[in-house]
Coordinates of C-alpha atoms and ligand atoms in Angstrom, one line a residue:
R1 CA -14.1 21.3 -14.1
A2 CA -17.1 23.6 -13.2
K3 CA -18.3 21.6 -10.6
E4 CA -14.5 22.2 -9.2
M5 CA -14.7 25.2 -9.8
G6 CA -17.3 25.2 -7.5
N7 CA -16.2 23.3 -5.0
N8 CA -13.8 26.2 -4.2
N9 CA -16.1 28.8 -4.6
F10 CA -18.3 28.0 -1.5
Q11 CA -14.8 26.7 0.0
F12 CA -13.6 30.2 -0.3
Y13 CA -16.8 31.9 0.8
A14 CA -17.4 29.2 3.7
R15 CA -13.7 30.4 5.2
E16 CA -14.8 33.9 4.9
M17 CA -18.2 33.0 6.7
N18 CA -15.9 31.6 9.1
A19 CA -18.0 28.6 9.8
S20 CA -20.6 30.7 10.8
V21 CA -23.4 29.1 12.9
E22 CA -25.7 29.3 9.7
E23 CA -23.7 27.4 7.8
K24 CA -23.1 24.7 10.2
L25 CA -26.5 24.7 10.5
M26 CA -27.2 24.3 6.9
L27 CA -24.6 21.7 6.1
L28 CA -25.7 19.8 9.3
E29 CA -29.9 19.3 8.0
G30 CA -28.3 18.4 4.6
L31 CA -25.5 16.2 6.2
R32 CA -29.0 14.2 7.7
G33 CA -30.1 12.8 4.8
A34 CA -26.6 13.0 2.1
L35 CA -26.6 9.2 3.1
D36 CA -30.3 8.1 2.0
E37 CA -30.5 10.6 -0.5
G38 CA -27.1 9.0 -2.2
Q39 CA -25.0 12.1 -2.2
F40 CA -21.9 10.5 -0.8
H41 CA -18.8 9.2 -3.2
L42 CA -15.7 8.0 -3.0
L43 CA -12.1 9.5 -5.0
Y44 CA -9.2 7.2 -4.7
Q45 CA -5.4 8.3 -4.3
P46 CA -3.1 6.0 -5.5
K47 CA -0.2 5.2 -2.8
V48 CA 3.3 4.3 -4.5
D49 CA 6.3 2.6 -3.7
L50 CA 9.1 5.1 -4.1
R51 CA 11.6 2.5 -5.2
S52 CA 9.6 0.6 -7.8
G53 CA 7.4 3.8 -8.8
L54 CA 4.4 0.9 -8.6
I55 CA 1.0 1.2 -7.1
F56 CA 1.0 -0.9 -4.3
G57 CA -2.6 0.9 -3.1
V58 CA -5.0 4.1 -2.4
E59 CA -6.6 6.0 -0.1
A60 CA -10.9 6.4 -0.3
L61 CA -11.8 9.8 0.5
I62 CA -14.8 10.9 0.8
R63 CA -16.9 13.8 -1.3
W64 CA -20.3 15.1 -0.4
E65 CA -22.4 16.3 -3.7
H66 CA -24.4 19.2 -2.2
P67 CA -27.3 20.1 -4.5
E68 CA -26.8 23.3 -4.0
H69 CA -23.7 23.7 -3.2
G70 CA -21.3 21.4 -5.5
V71 CA -18.8 19.0 -4.0
V72 CA -18.2 19.8 0.1
S73 CA -14.8 19.0 1.2
P74 CA -14.8 16.4 4.4
L75 CA -12.4 19.0 6.1
R76 CA -15.9 21.0 6.0
F77 CA -18.2 18.4 7.2
I78 CA -16.4 15.3 9.0
G79 CA -16.0 17.3 11.7
L80 CA -19.9 17.9 11.9
A81 CA -20.8 14.3 11.1
E82 CA -18.6 13.6 14.4
E83 CA -20.7 15.7 16.3
S84 CA -23.7 15.0 15.8
G85 CA -23.4 11.0 15.2
L86 CA -23.8 11.1 12.0
I87 CA -20.0 9.5 11.3
V88 CA -20.9 6.3 12.4
A89 CA -23.1 5.7 9.8
I90 CA -21.4 7.5 7.1
G91 CA -18.2 5.8 8.3
D92 CA -19.9 2.1 7.5
W93 CA -21.0 3.6 4.5
V94 CA -17.3 4.3 3.5
L95 CA -16.0 1.0 4.4
H96 CA -19.0 -0.7 3.0
T97 CA -18.2 0.8 -0.5
A98 CA -14.8 0.9 -0.3
C99 CA -13.9 -3.3 0.5
R100 CA -16.6 -3.8 -2.3
Q101 CA -14.9 -1.7 -4.8
N102 CA -11.5 -3.0 -3.9
K103 CA -12.9 -6.9 -4.5
A104 CA -14.2 -5.6 -8.0
W105 CA -10.6 -4.8 -9.0
Q106 CA -9.5 -7.8 -7.9
D107 CA -12.3 -9.4 -9.7
A108 CA -11.8 -7.4 -12.6
G109 CA -8.5 -8.9 -12.7
L110 CA -6.2 -6.2 -11.7
A111 CA -3.0 -6.5 -9.7
P112 CA -4.0 -6.5 -5.8
I113 CA -3.9 -3.5 -4.0
T114 CA -4.6 -2.8 -0.5
M115 CA -7.3 -0.3 -0.1
S116 CA -6.9 2.4 2.9
V117 CA -10.2 4.1 4.8
N118 CA -9.7 7.0 7.0
V119 CA -11.2 6.3 10.4
S120 CA -12.2 9.3 12.6
P121 CA -12.6 9.6 16.6
R122 CA -16.1 9.0 17.0
Q123 CA -16.5 6.2 14.7
F124 CA -13.4 4.4 16.3
E125 CA -14.3 4.6 19.9
E126 CA -18.2 3.2 18.9
K127 CA -18.5 0.0 20.4
R128 CA -19.2 -2.1 17.6
L129 CA -16.5 -1.2 15.5
V130 CA -14.5 -4.3 15.2
E131 CA -18.3 -6.0 13.9
R132 CA -18.3 -3.2 11.8
V133 CA -15.2 -3.8 9.9
A134 CA -15.6 -7.7 9.6
A135 CA -19.2 -6.9 8.1
A136 CA -17.8 -4.6 5.5
L137 CA -15.3 -7.6 5.2
R138 CA -17.5 -10.5 4.3
E139 CA -20.3 -8.5 2.6
S140 CA -17.7 -7.8 0.1
A141 CA -15.8 -10.9 0.5
L142 CA -12.3 -8.7 0.6
D143 CA -9.3 -10.6 2.1
P144 CA -8.9 -8.8 5.3
G145 CA -5.6 -8.2 4.2
A146 CA -6.3 -5.9 1.3
L147 CA -7.4 -3.6 3.7
E148 CA -6.6 -0.9 6.1
L149 CA -7.6 2.2 8.4
E150 CA -5.8 5.1 9.1
V151 CA -6.3 6.5 12.3
T152 CA -4.2 9.5 13.9
E153 CA -2.4 9.5 17.2
S154 CA -4.9 11.9 18.9
L155 CA -7.3 9.3 18.3
I156 CA -5.2 6.4 19.8
M157 CA -4.7 9.2 22.8
R158 CA -8.0 9.6 23.8
D159 CA -7.9 6.3 25.5
L160 CA -4.8 4.9 25.2
A161 CA -5.2 1.4 26.3
Q162 CA -8.9 0.5 24.8
S163 CA -7.3 1.9 21.5
V164 CA -4.6 0.0 21.3
G165 CA -6.8 -3.5 22.6
K166 CA -9.4 -2.7 19.3
M167 CA -5.9 -1.6 17.3
R168 CA -4.9 -5.5 17.9
E169 CA -8.0 -7.1 17.2
L170 CA -8.1 -5.2 14.0
K171 CA -4.6 -6.6 13.4
A172 CA -5.6 -10.3 14.7
M173 CA -8.4 -10.0 11.5
G174 CA -5.3 -9.6 9.5
I175 CA -6.3 -5.7 8.5
S176 CA -3.3 -3.5 8.8
L177 CA -3.3 -0.1 11.0
S178 CA -1.5 3.3 9.6
I179 CA -1.0 6.4 11.9
D180 CA -2.3 9.5 9.8
D181 CA -0.7 12.9 10.3
F182 CA 2.3 11.4 11.8
G183 CA 4.1 14.6 13.9
T184 CA 1.0 16.7 14.2
G185 CA -0.7 14.6 17.2
Y186 CA 0.6 14.2 20.7
S187 CA 1.1 10.4 21.2
S188 CA 4.6 10.2 23.0
L189 CA 7.8 7.6 22.1
S190 CA 6.7 5.4 24.6
A191 CA 2.9 5.2 23.4
L192 CA 4.2 4.5 19.6
K193 CA 6.0 1.4 20.5
S194 CA 2.7 0.2 21.8
F195 CA 0.9 0.8 18.5
P196 CA -0.1 -2.6 16.6
I197 CA 0.5 -0.3 13.3
S198 CA 2.2 -1.5 10.0
T199 CA 2.5 2.4 8.6
L200 CA 3.7 5.8 9.6
K201 CA 1.9 8.5 7.4
I202 CA 4.7 12.0 7.9
D203 CA 1.5 14.5 7.4
K204 CA 1.2 16.5 4.6
S205 CA 2.7 20.1 6.9
F206 CA 6.0 18.8 6.4
V207 CA 6.3 17.7 2.6
R208 CA 5.1 21.1 1.7
E209 CA 8.8 23.0 2.3
L210 CA 11.1 20.1 1.9
A211 CA 13.0 21.4 -0.9
D212 CA 14.2 24.4 0.9
N213 CA 12.9 24.6 5.0
T214 CA 16.0 22.4 6.7
D215 CA 13.4 22.0 9.7
D216 CA 11.4 20.6 7.7
Q217 CA 14.1 18.1 6.1
A218 CA 15.2 17.2 9.7
I219 CA 11.5 16.1 10.8
A220 CA 11.0 14.2 7.8
M221 CA 14.5 12.2 8.3
A222 CA 13.5 11.9 11.7
V223 CA 10.4 10.0 11.2
I224 CA 11.9 7.6 8.4
S225 CA 14.5 6.5 10.7
L226 CA 12.1 6.4 13.7
G227 CA 9.7 4.1 11.7
H228 CA 12.1 1.7 10.1
K229 CA 13.9 1.3 13.7
L230 CA 10.3 0.5 14.8
N231 CA 10.1 -1.5 11.9
L232 CA 7.5 0.2 9.9
R233 CA 7.1 1.4 6.5
V234 CA 6.8 5.3 6.2
I235 CA 4.8 7.2 3.5
A236 CA 4.9 10.5 3.3
E237 CA 1.8 12.7 1.9
G238 CA 1.0 15.9 0.3
V239 CA 3.8 15.6 -2.1
E240 CA 3.7 17.8 -5.1
T241 CA 6.9 18.4 -6.6
E242 CA 9.7 16.3 -8.3
Q243 CA 12.2 17.9 -5.4
Q244 CA 10.2 16.6 -2.7
C245 CA 10.1 13.5 -4.0
T246 CA 13.7 12.9 -4.7
F247 CA 14.5 14.0 -1.5
L248 CA 12.0 11.5 0.0
R249 CA 14.1 8.8 -1.7
D250 CA 16.9 9.8 -1.4
N251 CA 16.3 9.9 2.5
D252 CA 15.0 6.2 2.5
C253 CA 11.6 6.8 2.6
D254 CA 9.4 3.7 1.4
E255 CA 5.9 5.3 -0.5
M256 CA 4.6 8.5 -1.1
Q257 CA 0.9 10.1 -2.4
G258 CA 0.4 13.4 -3.6
Y259 CA -0.2 14.7 -7.1
L260 CA 2.9 14.7 -8.2
F261 CA 2.1 11.1 -9.5
S262 CA -2.5 11.5 -9.2
R263 CA -5.1 13.8 -7.4
P264 CA -8.0 11.6 -5.3
V265 CA -9.7 10.0 -8.9
P266 CA -12.3 8.1 -9.7
A267 CA -12.6 3.7 -9.3
A268 CA -12.3 3.9 -13.0
Q269 CA -9.5 6.0 -13.3
I270 CA -7.4 3.6 -11.0
A271 CA -8.2 0.3 -13.4
A272 CA -7.1 2.4 -16.0
L273 CA -3.4 3.3 -14.0
L274 CA -3.6 -0.4 -13.1
E275 CA -4.0 -1.4 -16.6
E276 CA -1.4 0.4 -17.8
Q277 CA 1.1 0.1 -15.4
A278 CA 1.0 -4.5 -16.0
R279 CA 0.8 -3.5 -19.4
M280 CA 4.2 -1.4 -18.8
Q281 CA 5.5 -4.3 -16.7
S282 CA 5.1 -6.9 -19.3
G283 CA 6.7 -4.7 -22.2
C284 CA 3.3 -4.8 -24.1
D285 CA 3.4 -0.5 -24.5
H286 CA 6.5 -1.9 -26.7
P287 CA 5.7 -3.4 -29.8
G288 CA 8.6 -5.2 -30.5
A289 CA 10.0 -5.6 -27.3
G290 CA 9.0 -9.7 -27.3
A291 CA 11.3 -10.3 -30.2
Y292 CA 14.5 -9.8 -27.9
Ligands
C2E301 P1 -6.3 12.5 5.4 O1 -6.7 11.6 5.6 O2 -4.6 13.3 5.9 O3 -6.2 12.9 3.7 C1 -5.1 13.8 2.7 C2 -5.8 14.8 2.4 O4 -4.4 15.8 1.7 C3 -7.2 14.8 1.1 O5 -7.9 15.6 1.5 C4 -6.2 14.3 0.1 O6 -7.3 14.9 -1.3 C5 -4.8 15.8 0.5 N1 -3.7 15.5 -1.1 C6 -3.6 14.5 -1.4 N2 -2.4 15.0 -2.5 C7 -2.4 16.0 -1.5 C8 -1.0 17.0 -2.2 O7 -0.2 16.7 -3.0 N3 -1.2 18.4 -1.7 C9 -2.4 18.8 -0.8 N4 -2.3 19.7 -0.5 N5 -3.2 18.0 -1.0 C10 -2.9 16.8 -0.8 P2 -9.2 15.6 1.5 O8 -9.4 14.2 0.0 O9 -9.7 16.9 1.8 O10 -9.9 15.0 3.0 C11 -9.3 15.5 3.8 C12 -9.2 14.7 5.3 O11 -11.0 14.6 5.7 C13 -8.6 13.7 5.2 O12 -7.2 13.9 5.3 C14 -8.9 12.9 6.0 O13 -8.5 13.1 7.6 C15 -10.5 13.1 6.2 N6 -11.5 12.0 5.9 C16 -11.6 12.1 3.9 N7 -12.5 10.9 3.6 C17 -12.6 10.7 4.8 C18 -13.1 9.1 5.3 O14 -13.9 8.8 4.4 N8 -13.8 9.4 6.7 C19 -13.1 9.9 7.6 N9 -13.8 9.8 8.8 N10 -12.6 11.0 6.7 C20 -12.2 11.2 6.0
MG302 MG1 -5.7 9.4 5.3
MG303 MG1 -3.2 12.5 6.3
MG304 MG1 -3.8 15.2 6.8

């Protein structure tokens, strides 16, 4: 709790400073040693099937525990990591850690789930991306089918032909791909058709006012029907209220992710949620149920 407060204070402070040069330099300096110092960790946010209500996957979200400023949001440092090129090493660490974690859950006998990892532009464009992903899978012994990469439209559009080529290679390895923040980028519909992806993720900016903004409702419905017509699954991010969830379910959205179900949490809490889910399904939560 105290940590969370510290984090928020820092974010407000940072926003007020309008990401001054000094602040950037300070963060950049810290960022250089952060990996070696073990200052990063991952949180995992459940992705839930809207029909069954079951967790089928999680998204890995990085956190940086700054020695002086507490937890720094990725919104503040991923951009810097991109600019400085540090993202390649950080991204590698995320891939390896996330793959290893998913394998550990499987080895503990939990129901298999998909691990989604965010990939940023510079990381995606790096020559050896495909090899790096393959190495993380090999090292962790995780089935490629249990890994998904989240990329953005703007990332793909930077070099469409090359991006689609890389995406095809990844898909051929058995990894799935999703488009994050869909609707906020610049991909044309004809480009979308060529993406070897399995899921569209409706950006949370369209979900926020879903309960009463008819424009956002129209956009959400259009993305869902577009996705389904292209044989894709559609997930909504940033779902915080029952009303948003009901609207999405009523309009045939497949999956959701958001504070309503769970915030991003440490690995142990995901294991607990999966165990609880397994107990509910086998009926062990209701002693006596077995008698009927
Ligand atoms: P994203 O991939 O679009 O992730 C969704 C963000 O929304 C996450 O913020 C998540 O904590 C937040 N979120 C989830 N549910 C809700 C909700 O119900 N309401 C609201 N208001 N927010 C919700 P987070 O963790 O701060 O990450 C921000 C962005 O930083 C991510 O956006 C992603 O672009 C980037 N990021 C995070 N981790 C990594 C990483 O390991 N590698 C790279 N390259 N980028 C990352
Ligand atoms: Mg994401
Ligand atoms: Mg997103
Ligand atoms: Mg987003």
